[in-house]
Structure formats: structure tokens, C-alpha cells
Tab-separated table of C-alpha atoms in Angstrom:
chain	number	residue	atom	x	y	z
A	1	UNK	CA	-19.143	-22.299	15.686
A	2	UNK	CA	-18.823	-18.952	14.168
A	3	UNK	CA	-22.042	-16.726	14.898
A	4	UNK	CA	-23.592	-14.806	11.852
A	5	UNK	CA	-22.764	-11.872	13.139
A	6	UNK	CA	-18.949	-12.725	12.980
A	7	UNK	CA	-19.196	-14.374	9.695
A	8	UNK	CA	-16.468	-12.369	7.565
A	9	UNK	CA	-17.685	-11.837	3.942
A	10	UNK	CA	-15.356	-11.136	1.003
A	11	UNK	CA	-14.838	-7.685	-0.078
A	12	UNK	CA	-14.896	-8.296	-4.154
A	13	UNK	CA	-17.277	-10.402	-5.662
A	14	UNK	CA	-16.411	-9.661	-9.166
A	15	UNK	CA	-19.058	-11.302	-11.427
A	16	UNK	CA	-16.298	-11.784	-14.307
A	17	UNK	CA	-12.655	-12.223	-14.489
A	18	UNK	CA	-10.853	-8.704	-14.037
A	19	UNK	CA	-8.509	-9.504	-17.504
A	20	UNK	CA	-12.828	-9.757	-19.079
A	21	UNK	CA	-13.733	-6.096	-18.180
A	22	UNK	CA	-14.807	-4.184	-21.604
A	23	UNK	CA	-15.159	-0.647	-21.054
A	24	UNK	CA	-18.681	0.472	-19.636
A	25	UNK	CA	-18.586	-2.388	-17.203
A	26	UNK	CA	-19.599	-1.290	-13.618
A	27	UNK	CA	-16.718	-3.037	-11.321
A	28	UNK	CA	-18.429	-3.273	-8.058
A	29	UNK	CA	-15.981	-2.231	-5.866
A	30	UNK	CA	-17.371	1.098	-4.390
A	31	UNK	CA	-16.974	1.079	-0.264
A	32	UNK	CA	-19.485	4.527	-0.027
A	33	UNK	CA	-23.093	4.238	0.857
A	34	UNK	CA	-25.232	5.418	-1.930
A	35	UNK	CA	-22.588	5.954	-4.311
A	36	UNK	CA	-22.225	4.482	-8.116
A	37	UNK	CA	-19.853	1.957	-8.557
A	38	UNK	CA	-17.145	2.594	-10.836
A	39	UNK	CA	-16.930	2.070	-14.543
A	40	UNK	CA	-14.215	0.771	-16.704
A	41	UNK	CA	-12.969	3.705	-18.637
A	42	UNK	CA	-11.603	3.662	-22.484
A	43	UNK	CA	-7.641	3.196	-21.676
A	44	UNK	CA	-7.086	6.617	-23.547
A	45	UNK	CA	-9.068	8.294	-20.767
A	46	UNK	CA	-6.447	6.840	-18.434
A	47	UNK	CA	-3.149	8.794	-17.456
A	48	UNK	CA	-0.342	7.315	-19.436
A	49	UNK	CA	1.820	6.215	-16.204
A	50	UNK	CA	-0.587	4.372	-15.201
A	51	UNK	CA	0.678	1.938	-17.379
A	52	UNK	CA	4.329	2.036	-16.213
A	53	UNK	CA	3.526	0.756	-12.999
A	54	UNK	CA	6.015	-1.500	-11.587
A	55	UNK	CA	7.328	-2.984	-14.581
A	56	UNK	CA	9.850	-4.649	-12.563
A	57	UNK	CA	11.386	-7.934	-13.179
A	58	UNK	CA	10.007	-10.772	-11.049
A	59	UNK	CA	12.801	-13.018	-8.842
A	60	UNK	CA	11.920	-15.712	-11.718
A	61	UNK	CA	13.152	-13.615	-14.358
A	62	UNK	CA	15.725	-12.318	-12.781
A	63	UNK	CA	17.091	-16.135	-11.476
A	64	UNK	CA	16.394	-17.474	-15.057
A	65	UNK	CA	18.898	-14.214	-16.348
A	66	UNK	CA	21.872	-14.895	-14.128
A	67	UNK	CA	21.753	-18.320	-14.793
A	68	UNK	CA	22.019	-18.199	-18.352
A	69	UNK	CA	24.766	-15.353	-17.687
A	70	UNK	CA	28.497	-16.524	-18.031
A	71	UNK	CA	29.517	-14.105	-14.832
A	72	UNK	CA	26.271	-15.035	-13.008
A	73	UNK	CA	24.846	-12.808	-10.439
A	74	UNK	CA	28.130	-9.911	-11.244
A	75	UNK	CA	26.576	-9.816	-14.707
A	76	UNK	CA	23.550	-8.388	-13.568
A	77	UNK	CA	23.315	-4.481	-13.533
A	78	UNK	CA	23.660	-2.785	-9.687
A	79	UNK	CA	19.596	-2.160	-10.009
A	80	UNK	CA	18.979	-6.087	-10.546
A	81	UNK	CA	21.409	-7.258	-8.374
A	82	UNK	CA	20.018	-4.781	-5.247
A	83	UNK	CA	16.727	-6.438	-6.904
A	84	UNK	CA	17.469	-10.318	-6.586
A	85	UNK	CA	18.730	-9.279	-2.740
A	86	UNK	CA	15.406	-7.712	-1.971
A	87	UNK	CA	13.314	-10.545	-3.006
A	88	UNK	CA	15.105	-12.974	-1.764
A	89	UNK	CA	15.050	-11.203	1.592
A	90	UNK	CA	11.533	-11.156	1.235
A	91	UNK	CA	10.855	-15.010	-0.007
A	92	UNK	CA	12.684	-16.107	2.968
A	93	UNK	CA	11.137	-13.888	5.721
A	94	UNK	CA	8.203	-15.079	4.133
A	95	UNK	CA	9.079	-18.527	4.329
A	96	UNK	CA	10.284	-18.282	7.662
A	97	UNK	CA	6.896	-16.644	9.121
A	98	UNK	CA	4.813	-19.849	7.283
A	99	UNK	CA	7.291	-21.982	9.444
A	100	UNK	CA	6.281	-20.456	12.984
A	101	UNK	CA	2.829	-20.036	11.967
A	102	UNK	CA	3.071	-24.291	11.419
């Protein structure tokens, strides 16, 4: 048994679904004492590459485009390719640390 004093709680408790935030919404996610939490912002008051933030393909996307590709994985651009490596790399060393963890 687990004593309350080792109980771990969760950090976010958001009261709404993140995608449900209008602006003026206080997201209460602020880790100083005696501080405001944070308010949604209009998204013109936000820096513009904010919104470029890893736009990169997901390993679905990219599987589902070199699939439907008559040279396959060589008809993907260098950038993709080095991509597709990467998370597959990842997947499996993910994959292989569930495994040992079993």
C-alpha cells in the first residue's frame, strides 16, 4: 500500500479539452507559487513560427506515400527517406524496451 504521502498526483488537470480553449481561458498550468495562471491569447498575439512547429510528416504518412509510389522508398526525397529511417529506428527501440520491460 502506497502511503499518502507518496501518492503521485497528475500535473494537468485541464477542466476542458485543450482543442476547447477560447481565448481568455485561464489554462491552469502555472508551476510558481502565487503566480496567475496563464491565459489563452488571440492567435494574432502569437509569433507566427509558432505555428510552423514540426510540421513533419508522421511514419504513417510517410509509409502510406512510398507505398503508393511506383519506385517505393527511392521515390521519396533524401529528407523523407533520412525521415522513415529515424522513425523506424525509434518504433523499434521502442518496441524493443516494452519487450524487456514484459
Amino acid at each position: 500500500m502506497i502511503s499518502a504521502s507518496l501518492r503521485v498526483r497528475p500535473l494537468l488537470r485541464f477542466p476542458v479539452s485543450h482543442r476547447a480553449l477560447s481565448t481568455g481561458t485561464e489554462i491552469p498550468i502555472n508551476y510558481m507559487h502565487g503566480q496567475p495562471h496563464p491565459v489563452v491569447k488571440p492567435k494574432e498575439e502569437y509569433p507566427e513560427w509558432l505555428w510552423k512547429i514540426d510540421k513533419s510528416p508522421t511514419l504513417g504518412a510517410l509509409e502510406k506515400k512510398y507505398n503508393s509510389l511506383p519506385d517505393g522508398f527511392d521515390g521519396l526525397s533524401l529528407l523523407e527517406q533520412r525521415r522513415v529511417v529515424q522513425l523506424m529506428n525509434k518504433r523499434d527501440i521502442k518496441d524493443d524496451n516494452l519487450e524487456r520491460s514484459t
